[in-house]
Amino acid sequence: AAAALARRGLGARIRLVYTVHGFHGLAQPGPLGLRVRLERALARSVDATAFVSAADAALARDAGLRHRGPAEVIENGLPGPAVPPDAPRDIDVLFVGRLVYQKNPQAFVDACAALDRLRPGARLRMVGAGELAAEVDARAAAAGLADFQRIDGLPHDETLALMARARLLAMTSRWEGLPTVAIEAALHGAPAAGFAIPPLAEALGDAADALLTPPDPDALAARLAALLGDAPRRDALARAVNAHAAERYAPARMARRYAALYAAAAA
């Protein structure tokens, strides 16, 4: 919005490309009228638009946004070494995310409680901090989980190292723009099992149906337990999401597509 206002004083000397990193204002609860009006005004003010996921492009269509100039889906590029699924792994299920309403961390703790009944002693780790931390800690303590630990936060490289040790990533988000955590985990050999939302299904590719469940902690726990108990199946899914992430979210692919979009906006 600030860039669009600044351009009014510069006229045609610049072109404005709007990259949408998640329509969080359209997805979160509450009155949407002002947010929709703002997004509609922005759509008419820019020369080109990049959506980081097809799910964001669909949200724009559903909200009636009509973007001026070309509007393309250009997923973020994520570099990272491909870590094979058969690398040594000593964490059963890992959660990485801010402890806020969007990420629904309470549902992860409830899924851990159900999983602990199905597979007692599963090693469960949670990396994240936020406004719901106290509630999450109280919920985990009340569940009496055998091997659960929440880590307040870690540098990015240490978080990626945990992903390389995890058999599965769990995601309970209510919505996402581009689920970067799931893509990073895929590149490190840990497929994401979680609640079925369009951006997460998009990030998982053909493996989505085998990994996602309705937004119910018990259903997620059953899926996690089944995958933990079937190493060949889990490894096959890990290889599938790894290959999908390496191809679709390659930085070179992103760069080529942005170069084309910039050229179109300049023209």
PDB file of C-alpha atoms in Angstrom:
ATOM      1  CA  ALA A   1       0.000   0.000   0.000  1.00  0.00           C
ATOM      2  CA  ALA A   2       2.859   2.376   0.855  1.00  0.00           C
ATOM      3  CA  ALA A   3       4.523   1.651  -2.495  1.00  0.00           C
ATOM      4  CA  ALA A   4       1.279   2.276  -4.363  1.00  0.00           C
ATOM      5  CA  LEU A   5       0.866   5.650  -2.622  1.00  0.00           C
ATOM      6  CA  ALA A   6       4.503   6.587  -3.277  1.00  0.00           C
ATOM      7  CA  ARG A   7       4.123   5.861  -6.948  1.00  0.00           C
ATOM      8  CA  ARG A   8       1.467   8.534  -7.263  1.00  0.00           C
ATOM      9  CA  GLY A   9       4.187  11.118  -6.749  1.00  0.00           C
ATOM     10  CA  LEU A  10       6.534   9.423  -9.224  1.00  0.00           C
ATOM     11  CA  GLY A  11       4.070   8.725 -11.996  1.00  0.00           C
ATOM     12  CA  ALA A  12       5.090   6.434 -14.813  1.00  0.00           C
ATOM     13  CA  ARG A  13       8.774   6.404 -13.844  1.00  0.00           C
ATOM     14  CA  ILE A  14       8.372   3.162 -11.889  1.00  0.00           C
ATOM     15  CA  ARG A  15       6.428  -0.055 -12.258  1.00  0.00           C
ATOM     16  CA  LEU A  16       4.969  -1.791  -9.218  1.00  0.00           C
ATOM     17  CA  VAL A  17       4.931  -5.578  -8.811  1.00  0.00           C
ATOM     18  CA  TYR A  18       2.909  -6.859  -5.845  1.00  0.00           C
ATOM     19  CA  THR A  19       4.016 -10.189  -4.376  1.00  0.00           C
ATOM     20  CA  VAL A  20       1.259 -11.680  -2.201  1.00  0.00           C
ATOM     21  CA  HIS A  21       2.806 -13.699   0.645  1.00  0.00           C
ATOM     22  CA  GLY A  22      -0.475 -15.093   1.890  1.00  0.00           C
ATOM     23  CA  PHE A  23      -3.818 -13.276   1.967  1.00  0.00           C
ATOM     24  CA  HIS A  24      -3.866 -13.464   5.771  1.00  0.00           C
ATOM     25  CA  GLY A  25      -6.256 -10.536   5.993  1.00  0.00           C
ATOM     26  CA  LEU A  26      -8.782 -12.424   3.880  1.00  0.00           C
ATOM     27  CA  ALA A  27      -8.312 -15.757   5.640  1.00  0.00           C
ATOM     28  CA  GLN A  28      -8.422 -14.780   9.301  1.00  0.00           C
ATOM     29  CA  PRO A  29     -11.711 -14.358  11.166  1.00  0.00           C
ATOM     30  CA  GLY A  30     -13.329 -10.995  11.693  1.00  0.00           C
ATOM     31  CA  PRO A  31     -14.989  -8.382   9.461  1.00  0.00           C
ATOM     32  CA  LEU A  32     -13.463  -8.501   5.999  1.00  0.00           C
ATOM     33  CA  GLY A  33     -15.009  -5.470   4.387  1.00  0.00           C
ATOM     34  CA  LEU A  34     -12.086  -3.082   4.931  1.00  0.00           C
ATOM     35  CA  ARG A  35      -9.481  -5.692   4.031  1.00  0.00           C
ATOM     36  CA  VAL A  36     -11.275  -6.627   0.834  1.00  0.00           C
ATOM     37  CA  ARG A  37     -11.616  -2.970  -0.171  1.00  0.00           C
ATOM     38  CA  LEU A  38      -7.914  -2.396   0.473  1.00  0.00           C
ATOM     39  CA  GLU A  39      -6.926  -5.452  -1.575  1.00  0.00           C
ATOM     40  CA  ARG A  40      -9.233  -4.393  -4.394  1.00  0.00           C
ATOM     41  CA  ALA A  41      -7.641  -0.945  -4.439  1.00  0.00           C
ATOM     42  CA  LEU A  42      -4.158  -2.470  -4.509  1.00  0.00           C
ATOM     43  CA  ALA A  43      -5.134  -4.835  -7.309  1.00  0.00           C
ATOM     44  CA  ARG A  44      -6.080  -1.843  -9.453  1.00  0.00           C
ATOM     45  CA  SER A  45      -2.908   0.085  -8.519  1.00  0.00           C
ATOM     46  CA  VAL A  46      -0.168  -2.365  -9.466  1.00  0.00           C
ATOM     47  CA  ASP A  47       1.328  -3.321 -12.822  1.00  0.00           C
ATOM     48  CA  ALA A  48       1.725  -7.044 -12.071  1.00  0.00           C
ATOM     49  CA  THR A  49       1.000  -9.494  -9.262  1.00  0.00           C
ATOM     50  CA  ALA A  50       2.786 -12.623  -8.067  1.00  0.00           C
ATOM     51  CA  PHE A  51       0.973 -15.130  -5.864  1.00  0.00           C
ATOM     52  CA  VAL A  52       3.241 -17.488  -3.918  1.00  0.00           C
ATOM     53  CA  SER A  53       0.673 -20.287  -4.166  1.00  0.00           C
ATOM     54  CA  ALA A  54      -2.283 -21.315  -6.297  1.00  0.00           C
ATOM     55  CA  ALA A  55      -4.342 -21.188  -3.092  1.00  0.00           C
ATOM     56  CA  ASP A  56      -3.657 -17.441  -2.821  1.00  0.00           C
ATOM     57  CA  ALA A  57      -4.707 -16.960  -6.441  1.00  0.00           C
ATOM     58  CA  ALA A  58      -7.947 -18.804  -5.654  1.00  0.00           C
ATOM     59  CA  LEU A  59      -8.569 -16.573  -2.612  1.00  0.00           C
ATOM     60  CA  ALA A  60      -8.159 -13.535  -4.852  1.00  0.00           C
ATOM     61  CA  ARG A  61     -10.726 -14.903  -7.304  1.00  0.00           C
ATOM     62  CA  ASP A  62     -13.146 -15.758  -4.493  1.00  0.00           C
ATOM     63  CA  ALA A  63     -12.820 -12.226  -3.080  1.00  0.00           C
ATOM     64  CA  GLY A  64     -13.520 -10.702  -6.484  1.00  0.00           C
ATOM     65  CA  LEU A  65     -10.095  -9.099  -6.851  1.00  0.00           C
ATOM     66  CA  ARG A  66      -9.241  -8.008 -10.393  1.00  0.00           C
ATOM     67  CA  HIS A  67      -5.525  -7.429 -10.650  1.00  0.00           C
ATOM     68  CA  ARG A  68      -4.275  -4.909 -13.168  1.00  0.00           C
ATOM     69  CA  GLY A  69      -1.656  -6.368 -15.490  1.00  0.00           C
ATOM     70  CA  PRO A  70      -0.402  -9.952 -15.470  1.00  0.00           C
ATOM     71  CA  ALA A  71      -1.086 -12.034 -12.366  1.00  0.00           C
ATOM     72  CA  GLU A  72       0.971 -15.208 -12.022  1.00  0.00           C
ATOM     73  CA  VAL A  73       1.560 -17.935  -9.448  1.00  0.00           C
ATOM     74  CA  ILE A  74       5.291 -17.873  -8.642  1.00  0.00           C
ATOM     75  CA  GLU A  75       6.201 -20.062  -5.708  1.00  0.00           C
ATOM     76  CA  ASN A  76       9.083 -18.996  -3.476  1.00  0.00           C
ATOM     77  CA  GLY A  77      12.364 -20.731  -4.157  1.00  0.00           C
ATOM     78  CA  LEU A  78      13.852 -22.567  -1.189  1.00  0.00           C
ATOM     79  CA  PRO A  79      17.452 -23.725  -1.362  1.00  0.00           C
ATOM     80  CA  GLY A  80      18.458 -26.660   0.752  1.00  0.00           C
ATOM     81  CA  PRO A  81      20.305 -29.939   0.555  1.00  0.00           C
ATOM     82  CA  ALA A  82      18.239 -33.012  -0.111  1.00  0.00           C
ATOM     83  CA  VAL A  83      18.482 -35.166   3.027  1.00  0.00           C
ATOM     84  CA  PRO A  84      17.562 -38.799   2.288  1.00  0.00           C
ATOM     85  CA  PRO A  85      14.645 -40.302   4.223  1.00  0.00           C
ATOM     86  CA  ASP A  86      16.854 -43.154   5.447  1.00  0.00           C
ATOM     87  CA  ALA A  87      19.175 -40.747   7.296  1.00  0.00           C
ATOM     88  CA  PRO A  88      19.312 -41.465  11.073  1.00  0.00           C
ATOM     89  CA  ARG A  89      16.179 -40.021  12.719  1.00  0.00           C
ATOM     90  CA  ASP A  90      15.490 -39.923  16.448  1.00  0.00           C
ATOM     91  CA  ILE A  91      12.449 -37.584  16.611  1.00  0.00           C
ATOM     92  CA  ASP A  92       9.093 -39.139  15.768  1.00  0.00           C
ATOM     93  CA  VAL A  93       6.983 -36.005  15.243  1.00  0.00           C
ATOM     94  CA  LEU A  94       8.106 -32.365  15.021  1.00  0.00           C
ATOM     95  CA  PHE A  95       6.036 -29.167  15.036  1.00  0.00           C
ATOM     96  CA  VAL A  96       7.615 -25.875  13.928  1.00  0.00           C
ATOM     97  CA  GLY A  97       5.643 -22.646  14.010  1.00  0.00           C
ATOM     98  CA  ARG A  98       4.537 -19.554  15.868  1.00  0.00           C
ATOM     99  CA  LEU A  99       2.166 -20.285  18.724  1.00  0.00           C
ATOM    100  CA  VAL A 100      -0.690 -18.168  17.393  1.00  0.00           C
ATOM    101  CA  TYR A 101      -4.300 -18.716  16.311  1.00  0.00           C
ATOM    102  CA  GLN A 102      -3.410 -19.315  12.666  1.00  0.00           C
ATOM    103  CA  LYS A 103      -1.060 -22.216  13.468  1.00  0.00           C
ATOM    104  CA  ASN A 104      -3.554 -23.862  15.866  1.00  0.00           C
ATOM    105  CA  PRO A 105      -0.888 -25.263  18.247  1.00  0.00           C
ATOM    106  CA  GLN A 106      -3.473 -26.517  20.735  1.00  0.00           C
ATOM    107  CA  ALA A 107      -4.626 -29.028  18.114  1.00  0.00           C
ATOM    108  CA  PHE A 108      -1.071 -30.320  17.808  1.00  0.00           C
ATOM    109  CA  VAL A 109      -0.868 -30.950  21.561  1.00  0.00           C
ATOM    110  CA  ASP A 110      -4.257 -32.713  21.459  1.00  0.00           C
ATOM    111  CA  ALA A 111      -3.014 -34.851  18.565  1.00  0.00           C
ATOM    112  CA  CYS A 112       0.117 -35.676  20.584  1.00  0.00           C
ATOM    113  CA  ALA A 113      -2.053 -36.797  23.504  1.00  0.00           C
ATOM    114  CA  ALA A 114      -4.025 -39.113  21.221  1.00  0.00           C
ATOM    115  CA  LEU A 115      -0.836 -40.365  19.578  1.00  0.00           C
ATOM    116  CA  ASP A 116       0.703 -41.102  22.979  1.00  0.00           C
ATOM    117  CA  ARG A 117      -2.180 -43.483  23.623  1.00  0.00           C
ATOM    118  CA  LEU A 118      -1.748 -45.179  20.252  1.00  0.00           C
ATOM    119  CA  ARG A 119       2.067 -45.309  20.352  1.00  0.00           C
ATOM    120  CA  PRO A 120       3.222 -44.790  23.945  1.00  0.00           C
ATOM    121  CA  GLY A 121       6.600 -43.135  24.249  1.00  0.00           C
ATOM    122  CA  ALA A 122       6.670 -41.460  20.835  1.00  0.00           C
ATOM    123  CA  ARG A 123       9.289 -38.701  20.824  1.00  0.00           C
ATOM    124  CA  LEU A 124       7.453 -35.414  20.247  1.00  0.00           C
ATOM    125  CA  ARG A 125       9.141 -32.041  19.788  1.00  0.00           C
ATOM    126  CA  MET A 126       7.666 -28.572  19.336  1.00  0.00           C
ATOM    127  CA  VAL A 127       9.658 -25.512  18.226  1.00  0.00           C
ATOM    128  CA  GLY A 128       7.831 -22.237  18.628  1.00  0.00           C
ATOM    129  CA  ALA A 129       6.921 -19.282  20.809  1.00  0.00           C
ATOM    130  CA  GLY A 130       4.066 -16.827  20.863  1.00  0.00           C
ATOM    131  CA  GLU A 131       0.980 -15.590  22.618  1.00  0.00           C
ATOM    132  CA  LEU A 132      -0.418 -19.114  23.126  1.00  0.00           C
ATOM    133  CA  ALA A 133       2.745 -20.523  24.728  1.00  0.00           C
ATOM    134  CA  ALA A 134       1.351 -20.628  28.276  1.00  0.00           C
ATOM    135  CA  GLU A 135      -1.837 -22.351  27.122  1.00  0.00           C
ATOM    136  CA  VAL A 136       0.139 -24.872  25.062  1.00  0.00           C
ATOM    137  CA  ASP A 137       2.438 -25.674  27.997  1.00  0.00           C
ATOM    138  CA  ALA A 138      -0.517 -26.137  30.356  1.00  0.00           C
ATOM    139  CA  ARG A 139      -2.278 -28.374  27.850  1.00  0.00           C
ATOM    140  CA  ALA A 140       0.818 -30.531  27.379  1.00  0.00           C
ATOM    141  CA  ALA A 141       1.336 -30.838  31.142  1.00  0.00           C
ATOM    142  CA  ALA A 142      -2.292 -31.850  31.679  1.00  0.00           C
ATOM    143  CA  ALA A 143      -1.964 -34.530  28.987  1.00  0.00           C
ATOM    144  CA  GLY A 144       0.977 -36.112  30.831  1.00  0.00           C
ATOM    145  CA  LEU A 145       2.868 -36.819  27.608  1.00  0.00           C
ATOM    146  CA  ALA A 146       5.681 -39.321  28.068  1.00  0.00           C
ATOM    147  CA  ASP A 147       8.293 -37.693  25.826  1.00  0.00           C
ATOM    148  CA  PHE A 148       7.224 -34.178  24.818  1.00  0.00           C
ATOM    149  CA  GLN A 149       9.392 -31.077  24.735  1.00  0.00           C
ATOM    150  CA  ARG A 150       8.656 -27.528  23.609  1.00  0.00           C
ATOM    151  CA  ILE A 151      11.622 -25.404  22.583  1.00  0.00           C
ATOM    152  CA  ASP A 152      10.975 -21.660  22.730  1.00  0.00           C
ATOM    153  CA  GLY A 153      12.830 -20.930  19.519  1.00  0.00           C
ATOM    154  CA  LEU A 154      15.960 -21.822  17.585  1.00  0.00           C
ATOM    155  CA  PRO A 155      18.162 -20.263  14.898  1.00  0.00           C
ATOM    156  CA  HIS A 156      17.058 -21.297  11.436  1.00  0.00           C
ATOM    157  CA  ASP A 157      19.946 -23.672  10.802  1.00  0.00           C
ATOM    158  CA  GLU A 158      19.287 -25.495  14.075  1.00  0.00           C
ATOM    159  CA  THR A 159      15.609 -25.829  13.188  1.00  0.00           C
ATOM    160  CA  LEU A 160      16.541 -27.342   9.827  1.00  0.00           C
ATOM    161  CA  ALA A 161      18.867 -29.751  11.643  1.00  0.00           C
ATOM    162  CA  LEU A 162      15.896 -30.907  13.746  1.00  0.00           C
ATOM    163  CA  MET A 163      13.891 -31.472  10.562  1.00  0.00           C
ATOM    164  CA  ALA A 164      16.677 -33.733   9.310  1.00  0.00           C
ATOM    165  CA  ARG A 165      16.249 -35.791  12.500  1.00  0.00           C
ATOM    166  CA  ALA A 166      12.444 -36.025  12.330  1.00  0.00           C
ATOM    167  CA  ARG A 167      10.442 -38.881  10.867  1.00  0.00           C
ATOM    168  CA  LEU A 168       7.389 -36.659  10.379  1.00  0.00           C
ATOM    169  CA  LEU A 169       6.452 -32.997  10.574  1.00  0.00           C
ATOM    170  CA  ALA A 170       2.975 -32.168  11.876  1.00  0.00           C
ATOM    171  CA  MET A 171       1.002 -29.122  10.712  1.00  0.00           C
ATOM    172  CA  THR A 172      -2.325 -28.055  12.213  1.00  0.00           C
ATOM    173  CA  SER A 173      -2.644 -24.603  10.600  1.00  0.00           C
ATOM    174  CA  ARG A 174      -6.070 -23.139   9.989  1.00  0.00           C
ATOM    175  CA  TRP A 175      -4.718 -21.445   6.852  1.00  0.00           C
ATOM    176  CA  GLU A 176      -1.418 -20.712   5.119  1.00  0.00           C
ATOM    177  CA  GLY A 177      -0.169 -18.695   2.176  1.00  0.00           C
ATOM    178  CA  LEU A 178       2.827 -20.816   1.287  1.00  0.00           C
ATOM    179  CA  PRO A 179       3.633 -23.444   3.969  1.00  0.00           C
ATOM    180  CA  THR A 180       7.393 -22.918   3.957  1.00  0.00           C
ATOM    181  CA  VAL A 181       7.902 -25.198   6.960  1.00  0.00           C
ATOM    182  CA  ALA A 182       6.400 -28.154   5.083  1.00  0.00           C
ATOM    183  CA  ILE A 183       8.624 -27.495   2.069  1.00  0.00           C
ATOM    184  CA  GLU A 184      11.770 -27.177   4.178  1.00  0.00           C
ATOM    185  CA  ALA A 185      10.881 -30.380   6.011  1.00  0.00           C
ATOM    186  CA  ALA A 186      10.325 -32.163   2.695  1.00  0.00           C
ATOM    187  CA  LEU A 187      13.781 -31.071   1.514  1.00  0.00           C
ATOM    188  CA  HIS A 188      15.182 -32.547   4.734  1.00  0.00           C
ATOM    189  CA  GLY A 189      13.406 -35.891   4.380  1.00  0.00           C
ATOM    190  CA  ALA A 190      10.505 -35.351   6.796  1.00  0.00           C
ATOM    191  CA  PRO A 191       7.074 -35.409   5.116  1.00  0.00           C
ATOM    192  CA  ALA A 192       4.379 -33.188   6.635  1.00  0.00           C
ATOM    193  CA  ALA A 193       1.233 -34.829   7.951  1.00  0.00           C
ATOM    194  CA  GLY A 194      -1.463 -32.362   8.885  1.00  0.00           C
ATOM    195  CA  PHE A 195      -4.872 -30.846   8.434  1.00  0.00           C
ATOM    196  CA  ALA A 196      -6.059 -30.670   4.830  1.00  0.00           C
ATOM    197  CA  ILE A 197      -5.885 -27.071   3.621  1.00  0.00           C
ATOM    198  CA  PRO A 198      -5.279 -26.228  -0.050  1.00  0.00           C
ATOM    199  CA  PRO A 199      -1.806 -24.639   0.293  1.00  0.00           C
ATOM    200  CA  LEU A 200      -0.460 -27.630   2.240  1.00  0.00           C
ATOM    201  CA  ALA A 201      -1.899 -30.080  -0.278  1.00  0.00           C
ATOM    202  CA  GLU A 202      -0.273 -28.011  -3.015  1.00  0.00           C
ATOM    203  CA  ALA A 203       3.118 -28.187  -1.259  1.00  0.00           C
ATOM    204  CA  LEU A 204       2.901 -31.976  -0.868  1.00  0.00           C
ATOM    205  CA  GLY A 205       1.915 -32.774  -4.441  1.00  0.00           C
ATOM    206  CA  ASP A 206       0.683 -36.278  -5.246  1.00  0.00           C
ATOM    207  CA  ALA A 207       1.443 -37.462  -1.688  1.00  0.00           C
ATOM    208  CA  ALA A 208      -1.119 -35.097  -0.131  1.00  0.00           C
ATOM    209  CA  ASP A 209      -3.986 -37.593   0.158  1.00  0.00           C
ATOM    210  CA  ALA A 210      -1.786 -40.032   2.079  1.00  0.00           C
ATOM    211  CA  LEU A 211      -0.587 -37.374   4.520  1.00  0.00           C
ATOM    212  CA  LEU A 212      -3.511 -35.048   5.209  1.00  0.00           C
ATOM    213  CA  THR A 213      -6.613 -35.503   7.362  1.00  0.00           C
ATOM    214  CA  PRO A 214      -9.727 -33.542   8.269  1.00  0.00           C
ATOM    215  CA  PRO A 215      -9.081 -30.848  10.907  1.00  0.00           C
ATOM    216  CA  ASP A 216      -9.468 -33.242  13.827  1.00  0.00           C
ATOM    217  CA  PRO A 217      -6.649 -34.081  16.296  1.00  0.00           C
ATOM    218  CA  ASP A 218      -7.759 -37.708  16.656  1.00  0.00           C
ATOM    219  CA  ALA A 219      -7.717 -38.207  12.886  1.00  0.00           C
ATOM    220  CA  LEU A 220      -4.264 -36.656  12.678  1.00  0.00           C
ATOM    221  CA  ALA A 221      -3.008 -38.843  15.538  1.00  0.00           C
ATOM    222  CA  ALA A 222      -4.283 -41.963  13.765  1.00  0.00           C
ATOM    223  CA  ARG A 223      -2.505 -40.910  10.558  1.00  0.00           C
ATOM    224  CA  LEU A 224       0.734 -40.194  12.427  1.00  0.00           C
ATOM    225  CA  ALA A 225       0.560 -43.532  14.248  1.00  0.00           C
ATOM    226  CA  ALA A 226      -0.015 -45.434  11.002  1.00  0.00           C
ATOM    227  CA  LEU A 227       2.926 -43.724   9.302  1.00  0.00           C
ATOM    228  CA  LEU A 228       5.241 -44.228  12.272  1.00  0.00           C
ATOM    229  CA  GLY A 229       4.369 -47.913  12.217  1.00  0.00           C
ATOM    230  CA  ASP A 230       5.054 -48.354   8.493  1.00  0.00           C
ATOM    231  CA  ALA A 231       8.629 -47.298   7.692  1.00  0.00           C
ATOM    232  CA  PRO A 232       8.573 -48.370   4.006  1.00  0.00           C
ATOM    233  CA  ARG A 233       5.391 -46.387   3.364  1.00  0.00           C
ATOM    234  CA  ARG A 234       6.725 -43.367   5.243  1.00  0.00           C
ATOM    235  CA  ASP A 235      10.018 -43.456   3.356  1.00  0.00           C
ATOM    236  CA  ALA A 236       8.218 -43.682   0.006  1.00  0.00           C
ATOM    237  CA  LEU A 237       6.144 -40.614   0.889  1.00  0.00           C
ATOM    238  CA  ALA A 238       9.261 -38.790   2.066  1.00  0.00           C
ATOM    239  CA  ARG A 239      10.957 -39.434  -1.270  1.00  0.00           C
ATOM    240  CA  ALA A 240       7.873 -38.251  -3.162  1.00  0.00           C
ATOM    241  CA  VAL A 241       7.530 -34.946  -1.293  1.00  0.00           C
ATOM    242  CA  ASN A 242      11.309 -34.433  -1.424  1.00  0.00           C
ATOM    243  CA  ALA A 243      11.357 -34.725  -5.221  1.00  0.00           C
ATOM    244  CA  HIS A 244       8.261 -32.527  -5.562  1.00  0.00           C
ATOM    245  CA  ALA A 245       9.753 -29.786  -3.365  1.00  0.00           C
ATOM    246  CA  ALA A 246      13.143 -29.870  -5.084  1.00  0.00           C
ATOM    247  CA  GLU A 247      11.515 -29.340  -8.492  1.00  0.00           C
ATOM    248  CA  ARG A 248       8.634 -26.978  -7.751  1.00  0.00           C
ATOM    249  CA  TYR A 249      10.387 -24.738  -5.236  1.00  0.00           C
ATOM    250  CA  ALA A 250      13.789 -24.517  -6.907  1.00  0.00           C
ATOM    251  CA  PRO A 251      15.269 -20.991  -6.626  1.00  0.00           C
ATOM    252  CA  ALA A 252      16.277 -21.013 -10.310  1.00  0.00           C
ATOM    253  CA  ARG A 253      12.675 -21.721 -11.337  1.00  0.00           C
ATOM    254  CA  MET A 254      11.448 -18.829  -9.198  1.00  0.00           C
ATOM    255  CA  ALA A 255      14.076 -16.477 -10.657  1.00  0.00           C
ATOM    256  CA  ARG A 256      13.145 -17.301 -14.249  1.00  0.00           C
ATOM    257  CA  ARG A 257       9.468 -16.706 -13.579  1.00  0.00           C
ATOM    258  CA  TYR A 258      10.063 -13.381 -11.800  1.00  0.00           C
ATOM    259  CA  ALA A 259      12.289 -12.201 -14.645  1.00  0.00           C
ATOM    260  CA  ALA A 260       9.450 -12.883 -17.074  1.00  0.00           C
ATOM    261  CA  LEU A 261       6.923 -11.125 -14.827  1.00  0.00           C
ATOM    262  CA  TYR A 262       9.153  -8.049 -14.446  1.00  0.00           C
ATOM    263  CA  ALA A 263       9.593  -7.918 -18.202  1.00  0.00           C
ATOM    264  CA  ALA A 264       5.829  -8.080 -18.689  1.00  0.00           C
ATOM    265  CA  ALA A 265       5.260  -5.330 -16.109  1.00  0.00           C
ATOM    266  CA  ALA A 266       7.869  -3.092 -17.734  1.00  0.00           C
ATOM    267  CA  ALA A 267       6.220  -3.555 -21.114  1.00  0.00           C
TER     268      ALA A 267
END
